[in-house]
Each structure stands twice: as structure tokens, then as C-alpha cells.
Coordinates of C-alpha atoms in Angstrom, one line a residue:
X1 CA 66.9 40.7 -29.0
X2 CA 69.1 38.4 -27.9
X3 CA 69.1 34.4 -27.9
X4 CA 69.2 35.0 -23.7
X5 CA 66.7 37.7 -23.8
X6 CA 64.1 35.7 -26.2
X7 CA 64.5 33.3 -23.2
X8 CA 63.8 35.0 -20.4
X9 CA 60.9 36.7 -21.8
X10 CA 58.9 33.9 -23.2
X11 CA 59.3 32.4 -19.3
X12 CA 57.7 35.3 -18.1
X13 CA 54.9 34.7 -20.5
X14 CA 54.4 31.7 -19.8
X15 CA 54.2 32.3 -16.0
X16 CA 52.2 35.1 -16.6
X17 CA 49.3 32.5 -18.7
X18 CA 50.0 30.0 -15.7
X19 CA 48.9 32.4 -13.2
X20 CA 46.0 33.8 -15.1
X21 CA 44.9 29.9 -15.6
X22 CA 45.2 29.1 -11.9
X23 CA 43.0 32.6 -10.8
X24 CA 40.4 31.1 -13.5
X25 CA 40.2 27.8 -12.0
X26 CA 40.1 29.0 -8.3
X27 CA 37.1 31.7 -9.0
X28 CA 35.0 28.5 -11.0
X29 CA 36.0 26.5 -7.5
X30 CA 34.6 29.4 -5.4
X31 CA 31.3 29.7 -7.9
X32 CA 30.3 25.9 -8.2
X33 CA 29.0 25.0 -4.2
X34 CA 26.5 28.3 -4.3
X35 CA 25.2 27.3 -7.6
X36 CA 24.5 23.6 -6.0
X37 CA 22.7 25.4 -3.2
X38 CA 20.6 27.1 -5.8
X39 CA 19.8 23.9 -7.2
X40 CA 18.7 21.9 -3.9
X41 CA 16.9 24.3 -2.8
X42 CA 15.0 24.7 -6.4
X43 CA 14.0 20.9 -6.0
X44 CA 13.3 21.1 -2.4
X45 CA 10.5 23.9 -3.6
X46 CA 9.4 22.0 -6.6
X47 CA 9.2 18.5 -4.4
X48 CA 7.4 20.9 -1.4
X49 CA 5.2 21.9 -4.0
X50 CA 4.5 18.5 -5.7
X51 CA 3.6 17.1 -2.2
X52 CA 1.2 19.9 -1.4
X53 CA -0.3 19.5 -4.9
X54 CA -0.8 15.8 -3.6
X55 CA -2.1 16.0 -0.6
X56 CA -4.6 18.4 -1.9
X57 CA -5.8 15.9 -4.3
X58 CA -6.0 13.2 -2.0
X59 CA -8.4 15.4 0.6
X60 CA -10.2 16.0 -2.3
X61 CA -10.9 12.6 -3.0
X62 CA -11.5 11.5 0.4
X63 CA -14.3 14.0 0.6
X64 CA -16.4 12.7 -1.8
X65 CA -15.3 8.8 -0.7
X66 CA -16.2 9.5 2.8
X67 CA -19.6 10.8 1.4
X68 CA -20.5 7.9 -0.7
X69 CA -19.9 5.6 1.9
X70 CA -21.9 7.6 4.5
X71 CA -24.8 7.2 1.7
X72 CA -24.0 3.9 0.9
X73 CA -24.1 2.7 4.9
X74 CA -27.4 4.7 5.1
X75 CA -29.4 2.8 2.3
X76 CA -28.0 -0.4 3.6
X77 CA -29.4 0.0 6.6
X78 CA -32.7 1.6 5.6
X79 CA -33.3 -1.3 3.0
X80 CA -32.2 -4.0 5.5
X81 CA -34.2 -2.4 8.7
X82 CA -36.9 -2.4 6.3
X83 CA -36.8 -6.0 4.9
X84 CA -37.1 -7.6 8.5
X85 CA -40.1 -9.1 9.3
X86 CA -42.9 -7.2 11.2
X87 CA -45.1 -9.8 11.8
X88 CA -45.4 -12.9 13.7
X89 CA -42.7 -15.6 12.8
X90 CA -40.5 -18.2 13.7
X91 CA -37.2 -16.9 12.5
X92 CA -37.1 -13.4 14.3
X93 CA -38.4 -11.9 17.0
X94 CA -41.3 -9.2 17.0
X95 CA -41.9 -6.3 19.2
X96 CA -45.5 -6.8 20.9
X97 CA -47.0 -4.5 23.8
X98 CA -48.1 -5.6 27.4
X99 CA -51.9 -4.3 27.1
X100 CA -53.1 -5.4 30.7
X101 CA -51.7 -7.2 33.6
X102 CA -53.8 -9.5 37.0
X103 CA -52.4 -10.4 39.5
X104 CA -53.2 -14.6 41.1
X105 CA -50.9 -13.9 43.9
X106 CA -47.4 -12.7 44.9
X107 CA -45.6 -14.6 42.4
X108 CA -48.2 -15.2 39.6
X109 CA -50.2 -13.3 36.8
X110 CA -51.7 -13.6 33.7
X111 CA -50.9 -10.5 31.5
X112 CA -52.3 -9.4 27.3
X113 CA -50.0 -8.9 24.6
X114 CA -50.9 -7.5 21.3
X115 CA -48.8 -6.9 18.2
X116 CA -47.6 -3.3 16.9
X117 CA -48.8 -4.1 13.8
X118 CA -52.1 -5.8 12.5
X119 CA -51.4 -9.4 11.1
X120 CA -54.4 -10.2 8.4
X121 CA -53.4 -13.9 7.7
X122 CA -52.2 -14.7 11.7
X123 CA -49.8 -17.8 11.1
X124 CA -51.5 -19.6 14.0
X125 CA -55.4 -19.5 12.8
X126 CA -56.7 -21.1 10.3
X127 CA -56.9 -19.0 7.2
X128 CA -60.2 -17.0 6.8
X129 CA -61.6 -17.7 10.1
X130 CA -60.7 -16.9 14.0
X131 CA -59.8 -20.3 15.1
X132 CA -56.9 -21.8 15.9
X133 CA -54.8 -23.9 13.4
X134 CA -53.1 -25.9 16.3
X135 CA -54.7 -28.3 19.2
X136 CA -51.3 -27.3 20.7
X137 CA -48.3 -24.6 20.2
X138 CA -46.7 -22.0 22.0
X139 CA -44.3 -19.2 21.1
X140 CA -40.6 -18.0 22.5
X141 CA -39.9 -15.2 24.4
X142 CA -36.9 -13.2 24.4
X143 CA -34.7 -11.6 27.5
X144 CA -33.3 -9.0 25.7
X145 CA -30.7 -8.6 28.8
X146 CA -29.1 -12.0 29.0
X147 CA -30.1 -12.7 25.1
X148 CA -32.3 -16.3 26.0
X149 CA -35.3 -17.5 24.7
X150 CA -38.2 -20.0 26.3
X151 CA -41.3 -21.0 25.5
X152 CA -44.4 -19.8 26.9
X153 CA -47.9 -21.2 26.0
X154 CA -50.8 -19.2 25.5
X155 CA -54.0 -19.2 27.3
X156 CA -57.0 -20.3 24.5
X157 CA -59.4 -17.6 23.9
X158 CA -62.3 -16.9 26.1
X159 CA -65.7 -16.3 25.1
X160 CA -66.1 -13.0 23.7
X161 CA -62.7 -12.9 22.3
X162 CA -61.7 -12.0 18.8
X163 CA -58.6 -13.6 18.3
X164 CA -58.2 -12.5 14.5
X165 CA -56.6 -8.9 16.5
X166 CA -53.4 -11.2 17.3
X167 CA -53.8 -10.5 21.1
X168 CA -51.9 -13.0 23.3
X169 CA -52.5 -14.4 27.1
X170 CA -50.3 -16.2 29.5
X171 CA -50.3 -17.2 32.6
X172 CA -46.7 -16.9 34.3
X173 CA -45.2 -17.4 37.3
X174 CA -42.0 -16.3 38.8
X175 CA -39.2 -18.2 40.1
X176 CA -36.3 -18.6 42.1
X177 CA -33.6 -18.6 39.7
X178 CA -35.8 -18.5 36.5
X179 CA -34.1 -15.4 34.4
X180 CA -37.2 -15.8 31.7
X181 CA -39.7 -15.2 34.0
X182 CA -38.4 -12.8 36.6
X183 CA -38.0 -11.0 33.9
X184 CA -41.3 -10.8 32.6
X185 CA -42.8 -10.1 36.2
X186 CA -40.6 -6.9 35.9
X187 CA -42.9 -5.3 33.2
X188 CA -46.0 -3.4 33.2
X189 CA -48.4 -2.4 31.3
X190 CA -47.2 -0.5 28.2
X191 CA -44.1 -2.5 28.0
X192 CA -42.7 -4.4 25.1
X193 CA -42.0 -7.6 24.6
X194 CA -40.1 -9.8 22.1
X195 CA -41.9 -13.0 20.5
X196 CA -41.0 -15.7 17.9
X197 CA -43.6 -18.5 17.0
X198 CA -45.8 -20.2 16.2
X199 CA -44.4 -23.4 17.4
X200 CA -46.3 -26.3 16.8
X201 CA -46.4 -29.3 19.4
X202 CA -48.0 -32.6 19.3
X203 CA -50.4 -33.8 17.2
X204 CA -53.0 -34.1 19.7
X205 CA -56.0 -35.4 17.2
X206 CA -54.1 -37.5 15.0
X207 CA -52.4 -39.1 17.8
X208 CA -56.0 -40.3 19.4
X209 CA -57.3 -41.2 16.2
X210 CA -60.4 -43.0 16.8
X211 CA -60.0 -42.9 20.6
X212 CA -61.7 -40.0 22.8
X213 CA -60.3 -39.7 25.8
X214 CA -57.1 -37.5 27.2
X215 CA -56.3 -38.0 31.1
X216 CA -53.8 -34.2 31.7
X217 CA -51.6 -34.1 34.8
X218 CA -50.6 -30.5 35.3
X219 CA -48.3 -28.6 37.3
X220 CA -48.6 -25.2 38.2
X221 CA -48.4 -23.3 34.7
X222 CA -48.4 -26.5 33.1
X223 CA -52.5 -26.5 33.0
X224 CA -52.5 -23.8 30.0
X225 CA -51.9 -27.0 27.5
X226 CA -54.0 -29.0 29.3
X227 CA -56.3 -25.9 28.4
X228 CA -55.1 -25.6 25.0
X229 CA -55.7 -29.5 24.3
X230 CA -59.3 -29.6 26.3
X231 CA -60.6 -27.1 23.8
X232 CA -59.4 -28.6 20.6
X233 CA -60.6 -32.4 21.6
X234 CA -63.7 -31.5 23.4
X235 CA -64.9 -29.7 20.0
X236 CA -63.4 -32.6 17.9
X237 CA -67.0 -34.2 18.4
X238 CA -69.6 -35.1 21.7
X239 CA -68.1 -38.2 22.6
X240 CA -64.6 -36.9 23.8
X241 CA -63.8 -36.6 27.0
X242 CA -61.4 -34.8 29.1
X243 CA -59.8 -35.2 33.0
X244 CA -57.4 -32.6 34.2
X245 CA -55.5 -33.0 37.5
X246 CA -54.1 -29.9 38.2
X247 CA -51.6 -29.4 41.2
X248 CA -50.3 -26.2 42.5
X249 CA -48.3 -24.7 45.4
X250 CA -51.0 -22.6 47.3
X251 CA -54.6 -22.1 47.2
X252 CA -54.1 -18.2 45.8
X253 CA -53.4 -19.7 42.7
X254 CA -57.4 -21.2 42.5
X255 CA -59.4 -18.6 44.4
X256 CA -58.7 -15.9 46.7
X257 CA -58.2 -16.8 50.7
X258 CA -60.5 -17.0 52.9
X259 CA -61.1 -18.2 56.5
X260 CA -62.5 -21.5 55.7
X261 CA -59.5 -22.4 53.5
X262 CA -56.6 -22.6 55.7
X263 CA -53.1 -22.6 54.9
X264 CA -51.0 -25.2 55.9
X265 CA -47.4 -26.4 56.6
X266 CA -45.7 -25.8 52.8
X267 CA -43.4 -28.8 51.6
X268 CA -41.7 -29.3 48.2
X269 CA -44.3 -29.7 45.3
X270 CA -42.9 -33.0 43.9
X271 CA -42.9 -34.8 47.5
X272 CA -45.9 -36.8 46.7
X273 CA -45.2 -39.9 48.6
X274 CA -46.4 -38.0 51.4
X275 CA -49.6 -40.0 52.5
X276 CA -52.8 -37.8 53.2
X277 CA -56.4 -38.6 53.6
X278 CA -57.3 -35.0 52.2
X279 CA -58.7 -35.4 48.5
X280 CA -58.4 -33.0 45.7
X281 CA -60.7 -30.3 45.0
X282 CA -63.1 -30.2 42.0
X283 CA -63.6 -27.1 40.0
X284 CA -67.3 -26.7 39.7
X285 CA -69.8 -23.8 38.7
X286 CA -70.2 -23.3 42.4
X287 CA -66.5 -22.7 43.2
X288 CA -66.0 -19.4 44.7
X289 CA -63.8 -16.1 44.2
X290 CA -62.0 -17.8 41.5
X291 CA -58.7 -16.9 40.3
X292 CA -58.4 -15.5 36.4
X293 CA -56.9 -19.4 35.6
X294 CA -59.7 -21.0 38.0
X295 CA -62.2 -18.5 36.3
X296 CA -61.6 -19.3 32.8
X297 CA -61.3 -23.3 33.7
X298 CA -65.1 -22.8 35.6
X299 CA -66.0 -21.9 32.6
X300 CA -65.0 -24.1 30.2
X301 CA -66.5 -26.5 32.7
X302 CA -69.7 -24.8 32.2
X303 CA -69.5 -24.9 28.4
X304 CA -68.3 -28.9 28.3
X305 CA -70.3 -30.0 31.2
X306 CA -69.7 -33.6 32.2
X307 CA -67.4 -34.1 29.6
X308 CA -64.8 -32.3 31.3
X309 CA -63.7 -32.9 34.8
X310 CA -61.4 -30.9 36.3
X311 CA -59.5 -31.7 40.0
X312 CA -56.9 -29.6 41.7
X313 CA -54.4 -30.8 44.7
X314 CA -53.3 -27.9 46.6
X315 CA -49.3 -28.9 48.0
X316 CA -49.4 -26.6 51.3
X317 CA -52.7 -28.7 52.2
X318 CA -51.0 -31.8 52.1
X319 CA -53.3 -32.8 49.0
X320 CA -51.6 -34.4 46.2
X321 CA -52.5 -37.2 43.4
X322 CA -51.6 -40.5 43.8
X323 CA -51.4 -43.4 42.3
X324 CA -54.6 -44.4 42.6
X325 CA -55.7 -41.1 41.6
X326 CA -54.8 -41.9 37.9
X327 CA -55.5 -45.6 38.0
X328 CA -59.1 -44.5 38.1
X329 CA -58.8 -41.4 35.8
X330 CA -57.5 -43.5 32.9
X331 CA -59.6 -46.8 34.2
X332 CA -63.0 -44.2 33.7
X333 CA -61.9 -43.9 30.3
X334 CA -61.2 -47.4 29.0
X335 CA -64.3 -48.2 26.5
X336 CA -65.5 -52.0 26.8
X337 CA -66.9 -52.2 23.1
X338 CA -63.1 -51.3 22.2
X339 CA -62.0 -54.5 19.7
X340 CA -58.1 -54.8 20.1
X341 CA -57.6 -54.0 16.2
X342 CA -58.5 -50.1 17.5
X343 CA -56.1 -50.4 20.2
X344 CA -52.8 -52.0 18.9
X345 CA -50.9 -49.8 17.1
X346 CA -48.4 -51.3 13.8
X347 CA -44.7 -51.5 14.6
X348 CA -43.2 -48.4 12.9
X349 CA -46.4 -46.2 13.5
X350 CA -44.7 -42.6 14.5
X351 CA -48.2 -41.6 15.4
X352 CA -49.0 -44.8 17.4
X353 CA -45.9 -46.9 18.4
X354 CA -44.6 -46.3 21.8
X355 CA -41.3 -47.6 21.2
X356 CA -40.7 -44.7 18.5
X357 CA -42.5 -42.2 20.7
X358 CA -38.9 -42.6 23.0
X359 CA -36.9 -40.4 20.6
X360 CA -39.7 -38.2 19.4
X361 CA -39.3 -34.3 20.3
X362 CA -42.1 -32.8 21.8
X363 CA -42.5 -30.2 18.9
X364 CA -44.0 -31.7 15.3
X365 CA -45.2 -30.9 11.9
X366 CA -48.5 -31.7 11.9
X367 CA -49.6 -35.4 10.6
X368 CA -50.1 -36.3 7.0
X369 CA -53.0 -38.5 5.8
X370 CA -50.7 -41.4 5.5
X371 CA -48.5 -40.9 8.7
X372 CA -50.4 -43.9 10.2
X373 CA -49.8 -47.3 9.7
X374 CA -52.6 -48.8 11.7
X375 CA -55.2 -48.6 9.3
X376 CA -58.5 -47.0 9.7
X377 CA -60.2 -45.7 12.9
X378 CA -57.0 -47.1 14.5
X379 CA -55.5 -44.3 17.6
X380 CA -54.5 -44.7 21.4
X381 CA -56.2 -42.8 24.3
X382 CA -53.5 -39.6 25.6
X383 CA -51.9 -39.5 29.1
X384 CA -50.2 -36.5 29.0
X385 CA -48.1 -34.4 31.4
X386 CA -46.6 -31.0 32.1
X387 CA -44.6 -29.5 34.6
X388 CA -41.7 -28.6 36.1
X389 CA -38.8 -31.2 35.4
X390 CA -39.0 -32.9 39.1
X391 CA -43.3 -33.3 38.5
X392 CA -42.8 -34.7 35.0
X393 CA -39.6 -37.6 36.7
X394 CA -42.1 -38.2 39.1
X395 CA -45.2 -39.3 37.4
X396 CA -43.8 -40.3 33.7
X397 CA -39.9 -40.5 33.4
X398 CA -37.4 -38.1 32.8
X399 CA -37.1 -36.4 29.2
X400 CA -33.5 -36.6 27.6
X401 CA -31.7 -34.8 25.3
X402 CA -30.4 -35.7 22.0
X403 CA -29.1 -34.1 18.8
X404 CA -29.4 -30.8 20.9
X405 CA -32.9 -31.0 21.4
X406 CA -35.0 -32.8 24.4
X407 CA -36.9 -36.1 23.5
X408 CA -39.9 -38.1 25.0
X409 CA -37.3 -41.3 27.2
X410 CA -38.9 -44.4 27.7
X411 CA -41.9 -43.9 30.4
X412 CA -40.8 -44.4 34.0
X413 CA -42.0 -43.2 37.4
X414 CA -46.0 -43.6 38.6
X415 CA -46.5 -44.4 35.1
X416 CA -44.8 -47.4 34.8
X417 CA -45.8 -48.9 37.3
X418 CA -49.4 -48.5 36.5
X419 CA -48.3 -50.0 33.0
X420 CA -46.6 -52.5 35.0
X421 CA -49.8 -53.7 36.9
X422 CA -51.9 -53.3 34.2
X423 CA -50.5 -54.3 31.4
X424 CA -54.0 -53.0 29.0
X425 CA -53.2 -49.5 29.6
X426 CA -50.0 -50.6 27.3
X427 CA -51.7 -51.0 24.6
X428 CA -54.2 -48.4 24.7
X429 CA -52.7 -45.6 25.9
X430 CA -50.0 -43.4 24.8
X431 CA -47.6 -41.0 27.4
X432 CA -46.8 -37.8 26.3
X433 CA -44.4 -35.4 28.3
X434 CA -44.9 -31.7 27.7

């Protein structure tokens, strides 16, 4: 082979290995995208697959989650349901049934309560018998509807009750505007109602202390604590006494109408300036188709006798009580053997003073031994007063409120004067706004 020859054929050699190398590198070009795909789509399956896996788990775990809590929520609710109180108390309110219902007249009736459950130690007698703890003390009712509470007093038992079966009795009336007792007058018998109590108001015996006589000036449903206190201080001993002046609207509320008790012109029950010569009417053991309130009042006149005199001003017959009218209630009571060491109370006394009474709530624990600092047999006679807020301005002075809570104010209206014109009845009486 020639030099020329040996030339030209290792060029076509080397060509020859050039193309081969090029057709190499083009097929691995053509091969490496699909093998890519294969890839993705591997860890597309394997991520799909993961995530399933997950997802599985996590409904798994839910299951049993939602479970627990379901139990969980249940045994709350049954252990908390179960630890609220059942019985009578003053933090919550208990369910209690309406067990009878009498009308007094289109507006007013006295209706029975008793408890779903049977209290053995009920928080307002005293323990191991079937009276009551408290000369005076009411309890709240609920309106479930519009979520407020008010206090309602109870009527005290009548003979041939048995209070110890934690039945209740009130004497309500309905009025314009009042949401507490419309309601009420909505519900008949078989119907529940809500009650929190017992709450105790004033310490009626400790506050008389060695005195005897209370002088009550009621309005309308404001004669069931005049009730309430009659009973306790009338069985305190024989030598208390007790005058209640009750005033109401129409003569429905004392006894049924009849011919010989006509009705006349109606006017606002706090306009007593009005002057008429017509005189209250006594409740007696001859009164006539009483009323349930006028019933139970005959009769506690029947068991106190002269010790308890009871008179009733009727508004639409132009009777009311005047200020004379109470001069000689609480002028019948003053004692002339009384030495003025009984009838001065000590500055600071909160049982006795009238210038602490001002700020004093009308709801109190009941008095210790050494609450008074008057020294023995020392007390003040009681003038007290309930009513709607006009009655009670009227006759003793507005209440005010303080701290959240209304207090006694300084005594004002007939009252005052009285005090005023006779300035005895200072220091031997006390004023007490209900």
C-alpha cells in the first residue's frame, strides 16, 4: 500500500467511527425523555399511594377520636346534670309544681306549690320540727322567658297544714307592665315553676327586743309579711300585740260583692290626701263571704283575739288611712311603765340605731347574741311597711339603692311628720320598709 493509499483509508476509518459515534449518541438522546416519563409517573403512583395510605390512617383515627369525645361529652353531662341541686336553695333554681289555683278576683289569686322531690331537712324550718326558722323570708321566682327573678313571699301555714311536705302559698296579683307576675297568672294547675330561697329578711324579734308591739301598713299583696310577722310575734309570748292596716284597690280582694257593698268611683291607690269621712273596715269573725286572704286573716283573728287588730281601707270607696289613723295605732301601743333605759337605743346599735338603719338592706342574717349594744331587755316597738314603691314614698320615704342593692333612706313622708310632732315616737319606735 501506498503512503497516499495508507492515507485515504485510515480517513475513511475514521469517518466511519465518527458516524457510528454520532448514531450512538442520537439513539441514547431519543431513549432518555421516555425513561424520565417512566420515572414521574412511578413517583406519582408511589406519592398517590402514600397519600391514600394517609388518609386512611387519619379516618381511622378520627373514628375512634370522634367516639371518645362523644363518651367523654356524655359523662360530663350526666355527672354535671346530676350534681345540681334538687332541693330547695339559694344558689339555683328548683323546678316545683302548681298543685291548686283560687281565684280573689280578675287580677288576683292565691295558688300551691310543691316540690318534685321531698326535702327532709327543709332549709326554712327549724330542724326536727314543722315550724318556721324565720319571723320573715321569701323566695325568688324565675321567668324562664325573659330570664328575671323577684321575690315573692309566702303565705304562713294555716291550721291543719303540714308544712314539713315543702308545699308553698302566695298570694299574687297581676299587673300592668309587671313581666313576673303576668307571667305567673299564665299558669295552671300542673304547671312548673322555678324557685330559689330561702331568703331571710329582717330580724323581726331581735329588733323589738323587750318591746311588744308592731303597727303593719300594707298594700295590696304587701299584707302576706304583715302575716308572716303577726304569727311569729304574736307566739313570741301573750303580751305582744299586733295592728295591721291593710289597703287595697277593690272590695273583691276582702269578700265577694254584694248589693250592700257598693262600688265606687276608682282613683289611684296612693292618692291618699283625698279627704273622706268613710272609715276603714275591721276584719272580724262576723265578716262575711271572705276572700281566701280575708279568710285566713279572720282566722288568725280568731286564734289571737284582741291581740291582733286588723283594718282594711278599700281605694274605690274613697276609704284610705290617714294620718291620724296611725297616730293612734302607734299611740295604742306606747306602754306608760316604759323607763327611757328600754327605749333609747346605744349609738352604733345595728339592731337599734335609727341612724344605721338608713343603709341597712332589707334582707339579713339573723342576729347574734351580742349584735346589741343596748344592754339587756333593751328593743324599739316596729312600724313597718310594704307595698308598692308610690305606698311605701307616701307613708315612710323612698328606699335607695346602693352597692347594687336597695337600702332602708332616712324616714320621710307621713312618718316624719308624725316623728316630727311627736318627737317620743323617735325614740321608741323603729321604721322598717319592706
Amino acid at each position: 500500500m501506498t503512503g497516499r493509499g495508507a492515507v485515504l483509508w485510515a480517513a475513511r476509518r475514521h469517518h466511519l467511527h465518527l458516524q457510528r459515534a454520532q448514531s450512538l449518541t442520537k439513539a441514547i438522546s431519543l431513549t432518555t425523555p421516555t425513561t424520565s416519563a417512566s420515572s414521574t409517573q412511578c413517583l406519582r403512583r408511589y406519592a398517590t399511594a402514600t397519600q391514600s395510605h394517609s388518609q386512611s390512617v387519619k379516618r381511622s383515627r378520627t373514628i375512634p377520636i370522634f367516639i371518645t369525645t362523644a363518651i367523654l361529652g356524655g359523662a360530663i353531662y350526666y355527672f354535671s346534670s346530676s350534681s345540681k341541686p334538687s332541693l330547695l336553695n339559694t344558689e339555683s333554681f328548683i323546678p316545683y309544681k302548681i298543685t291548686s289555683r283560687e281565684a280573689i278576683s280578675p287580677t288576683s289569686f292565691v295558688f300551691t306549690i310543691s316540690p318534685h322531690l321531698q326535702n327532709p331537712s327543709l332549709p326554712y324550718l327549724t330542724p326536727s320540727t314543722s315550724s318556721w326558722r324565720y319571723p320573715l323570708w321569701s323566695v325568688e321566682f324565675k321567668q324562664p322567658e325573659v330570664q328575671i327573678a323577684r321575690h315573692y313571699t309566702p303565705l304562713p301555714p294555716q291550721e291543719g297544714d303540714d308544712p314539713s311536705d315543702g308545699s308553698l302559698r302566695f298570694y299574687v296579683r297581676a299587673i300592668g307592665g309587671g313581666e313576673m307576675s303576668t307571667y305567673l297568672s299564665r299558669l295552671g294547675v300542673g304547671r312548673d315553676v322555678w324557685l330559689r330561697g330561702p331568703h331571710v329578711g329582717f330580724d323581726v324579734p331581735a329588733r323589738l327586743g323587750g318591746m311588744k308591739n308592731v303597727v303593719f301598713l300594707a298594700g295590696g299583696t304587701g299584707v302576706v309579711p304583715a302575716m308572716q310577722v303577726a304569727k311569729a310575734v304574736l307566739e313570741q309570748g301573750p303580751e305582744a300585740q299586733v295592728n295591721i292596716l291593710w289597703a287595697i284597690r277593690k272590695r273583691d280582694e276582702l269578700q265577694s260583692q254584694h248589693a250592700d257593698n257598693p262600688v265606687r268611683q276608682q282613683s289611684s291607690w296612693w292618692q291618699f290626701w283625698r279627704a273622706n269621712s268613710d272609715k276603714p273596715v275591721e276584719i272580724h269573725s262576723e265578716l262575711q263571704d271572705p276572700s281566701p286572704i280575708a279568710r285566713q286573716l279572720k282566722a288568725m283573728t280568731a286564734t289571737y283575739g284582741e291581740r291582733l287588730h286588723i283594718q282594711v281601707a278599700i281605694d274605690e270607696e274613697q276609704t284610705q288611712f290617714r294620718e291620724s289613723d296611725l297616730q293612734k295605732a302607734v299611740s295604742l301601743a306606747r306602754r306608760p311603765d316604759l323607763s327611757l333605759t328600754r327605749s333609747i337605743s346605744a349609738p352604733g346599735c345595728r339592731l337599734h340605731d335609727a341612724s344605721m338603719l338608713e343603709m341597712a338592706p332589707e334582707f339579713e342574717t339573723p342576729a347574734a347574741p351580742d349584735d346589741c349594744k343596748c344592754g339587756t331587755g333593751a328593743g324599739k316597738n316596729l312600724f313597718m311597711i310594704s307595698g308598692p314603691d308610690g305606698f311605701i314614698a307616701h307613708y315612710a320615704g323612698s328606699k335607695r339603692w346602693l352597692g347594687g342593692q336597695q337600702v332602708q333612706g332616712p324616714v320621710g313622708g307621713v312618718a316624719a311628720q308624725l316623728w316630727r310632732r311627736y318627737p317620743w315616737l323617735a325614740d321608741e319606735w323603729l321604721v322598717l320598709k319592706l
